[in-house]
């Protein structure tokens, strides 16, 4: 999957990825591949899992693919996990 980084707490080592109108997806520093932190609005690729805490991103890496995710950040975007409650 691909999405944008919504928040990153560098001092705490975790952050959140956008998930359209659904719940944010948590990402931990330990799950980052070839980087040590994320910048807000960066495009990332990841695998999404459901855990006790909610949606968790794993194998998170910066995307090298060009797309229009950054342009759509202001609008609503539908994601496969956007309907989960």
PDB file of C-alpha atoms in Angstrom:
ATOM      1  CA  UNK A   1       0.000   0.000   0.000  1.00  0.00           C
ATOM      2  CA  UNK A   2       0.970   3.638  -0.358  1.00  0.00           C
ATOM      3  CA  UNK A   3      -0.053   6.705   1.605  1.00  0.00           C
ATOM      4  CA  UNK A   4       1.240   9.937   3.123  1.00  0.00           C
ATOM      5  CA  UNK A   5       2.863  10.429   6.503  1.00  0.00           C
ATOM      6  CA  UNK A   6       0.396  12.374   8.660  1.00  0.00           C
ATOM      7  CA  UNK A   7       2.446  12.850  11.864  1.00  0.00           C
ATOM      8  CA  UNK A   8       5.895  11.837  13.082  1.00  0.00           C
ATOM      9  CA  UNK A   9       7.180  12.185  16.647  1.00  0.00           C
ATOM     10  CA  UNK A  10      10.941  11.920  16.178  1.00  0.00           C
ATOM     11  CA  UNK A  11      11.657  12.050  19.921  1.00  0.00           C
ATOM     12  CA  UNK A  12       9.179   9.214  20.613  1.00  0.00           C
ATOM     13  CA  UNK A  13      10.029   7.060  17.604  1.00  0.00           C
ATOM     14  CA  UNK A  14       6.570   6.641  16.115  1.00  0.00           C
ATOM     15  CA  UNK A  15       3.982   8.370  14.008  1.00  0.00           C
ATOM     16  CA  UNK A  16       0.838   7.954  11.959  1.00  0.00           C
ATOM     17  CA  UNK A  17      -0.012   7.428   8.312  1.00  0.00           C
ATOM     18  CA  UNK A  18      -3.097   8.797   6.581  1.00  0.00           C
ATOM     19  CA  UNK A  19      -5.958   6.411   5.963  1.00  0.00           C
ATOM     20  CA  UNK A  20      -8.605   8.446   4.168  1.00  0.00           C
ATOM     21  CA  UNK A  21     -11.673   8.736   6.374  1.00  0.00           C
ATOM     22  CA  UNK A  22     -10.680   5.673   8.424  1.00  0.00           C
ATOM     23  CA  UNK A  23      -8.532   5.471  11.539  1.00  0.00           C
ATOM     24  CA  UNK A  24      -4.886   6.533  11.219  1.00  0.00           C
ATOM     25  CA  UNK A  25      -2.312   3.784  10.783  1.00  0.00           C
ATOM     26  CA  UNK A  26       0.403   3.713  13.465  1.00  0.00           C
ATOM     27  CA  UNK A  27       4.030   3.241  12.433  1.00  0.00           C
ATOM     28  CA  UNK A  28       6.938   2.542  14.795  1.00  0.00           C
ATOM     29  CA  UNK A  29      10.574   3.446  14.149  1.00  0.00           C
ATOM     30  CA  UNK A  30      11.508  -0.252  14.345  1.00  0.00           C
ATOM     31  CA  UNK A  31       9.393  -0.889  11.219  1.00  0.00           C
ATOM     32  CA  UNK A  32      11.226   1.670   9.043  1.00  0.00           C
ATOM     33  CA  UNK A  33      13.336   0.246   6.221  1.00  0.00           C
ATOM     34  CA  UNK A  34      16.503   2.166   5.231  1.00  0.00           C
ATOM     35  CA  UNK A  35      15.609   5.294   7.215  1.00  0.00           C
ATOM     36  CA  UNK A  36      15.424   6.391  10.860  1.00  0.00           C
ATOM     37  CA  UNK A  37      12.470   8.802  10.764  1.00  0.00           C
ATOM     38  CA  UNK A  38       9.725  10.060   8.454  1.00  0.00           C
ATOM     39  CA  UNK A  39       8.832  13.549   7.249  1.00  0.00           C
ATOM     40  CA  UNK A  40       5.215  14.686   7.238  1.00  0.00           C
ATOM     41  CA  UNK A  41       3.659  14.432   3.741  1.00  0.00           C
ATOM     42  CA  UNK A  42       6.310  11.966   2.522  1.00  0.00           C
ATOM     43  CA  UNK A  43       4.922   9.107   0.453  1.00  0.00           C
ATOM     44  CA  UNK A  44       5.567   5.688   1.975  1.00  0.00           C
ATOM     45  CA  UNK A  45       4.932   2.081   1.012  1.00  0.00           C
ATOM     46  CA  UNK A  46       4.010  -0.417   3.722  1.00  0.00           C
ATOM     47  CA  UNK A  47       2.138  -3.516   4.776  1.00  0.00           C
ATOM     48  CA  UNK A  48      -0.858  -3.002   7.062  1.00  0.00           C
ATOM     49  CA  UNK A  49      -1.845  -5.321   9.920  1.00  0.00           C
ATOM     50  CA  UNK A  50      -4.578  -5.294  12.531  1.00  0.00           C
ATOM     51  CA  UNK A  51      -3.347  -5.565  16.132  1.00  0.00           C
ATOM     52  CA  UNK A  52      -4.828  -4.795  19.563  1.00  0.00           C
ATOM     53  CA  UNK A  53      -3.814  -1.127  19.202  1.00  0.00           C
ATOM     54  CA  UNK A  54      -5.532  -0.838  15.819  1.00  0.00           C
ATOM     55  CA  UNK A  55      -4.002  -0.608  12.354  1.00  0.00           C
ATOM     56  CA  UNK A  56      -0.202  -1.002  12.358  1.00  0.00           C
ATOM     57  CA  UNK A  57       2.182  -0.369   9.446  1.00  0.00           C
ATOM     58  CA  UNK A  58       5.091  -2.756   8.950  1.00  0.00           C
ATOM     59  CA  UNK A  59       7.985  -2.847   6.462  1.00  0.00           C
ATOM     60  CA  UNK A  60       7.627   0.904   5.907  1.00  0.00           C
ATOM     61  CA  UNK A  61       9.845   2.461   3.246  1.00  0.00           C
ATOM     62  CA  UNK A  62       9.956   5.747   1.377  1.00  0.00           C
ATOM     63  CA  UNK A  63       8.275   5.420  -1.995  1.00  0.00           C
ATOM     64  CA  UNK A  64      10.291   5.981  -5.142  1.00  0.00           C
ATOM     65  CA  UNK A  65       7.182   5.927  -7.330  1.00  0.00           C
ATOM     66  CA  UNK A  66       5.681   9.168  -8.586  1.00  0.00           C
ATOM     67  CA  UNK A  67       1.958   9.582  -8.081  1.00  0.00           C
ATOM     68  CA  UNK A  68      -0.600  12.171  -7.043  1.00  0.00           C
ATOM     69  CA  UNK A  69      -0.925  11.279  -3.339  1.00  0.00           C
ATOM     70  CA  UNK A  70       0.599  14.581  -2.265  1.00  0.00           C
ATOM     71  CA  UNK A  71      -1.845  16.548  -4.419  1.00  0.00           C
ATOM     72  CA  UNK A  72      -4.793  14.662  -2.960  1.00  0.00           C
ATOM     73  CA  UNK A  73      -3.698  15.135   0.662  1.00  0.00           C
ATOM     74  CA  UNK A  74      -6.211  17.955   1.093  1.00  0.00           C
ATOM     75  CA  UNK A  75      -9.141  15.951  -0.270  1.00  0.00           C
ATOM     76  CA  UNK A  76     -10.666  12.736   0.975  1.00  0.00           C
ATOM     77  CA  UNK A  77      -9.101   9.539  -0.257  1.00  0.00           C
ATOM     78  CA  UNK A  78     -10.609   6.086  -0.009  1.00  0.00           C
ATOM     79  CA  UNK A  79      -8.356   3.320   1.312  1.00  0.00           C
ATOM     80  CA  UNK A  80      -9.123  -0.356   1.770  1.00  0.00           C
ATOM     81  CA  UNK A  81      -9.072   0.052   5.550  1.00  0.00           C
ATOM     82  CA  UNK A  82     -11.157   3.238   5.580  1.00  0.00           C
ATOM     83  CA  UNK A  83     -14.360   1.457   6.540  1.00  0.00           C
ATOM     84  CA  UNK A  84     -13.035  -0.362   9.594  1.00  0.00           C
ATOM     85  CA  UNK A  85     -14.470   0.524  12.981  1.00  0.00           C
TER      86      UNK A  85
END
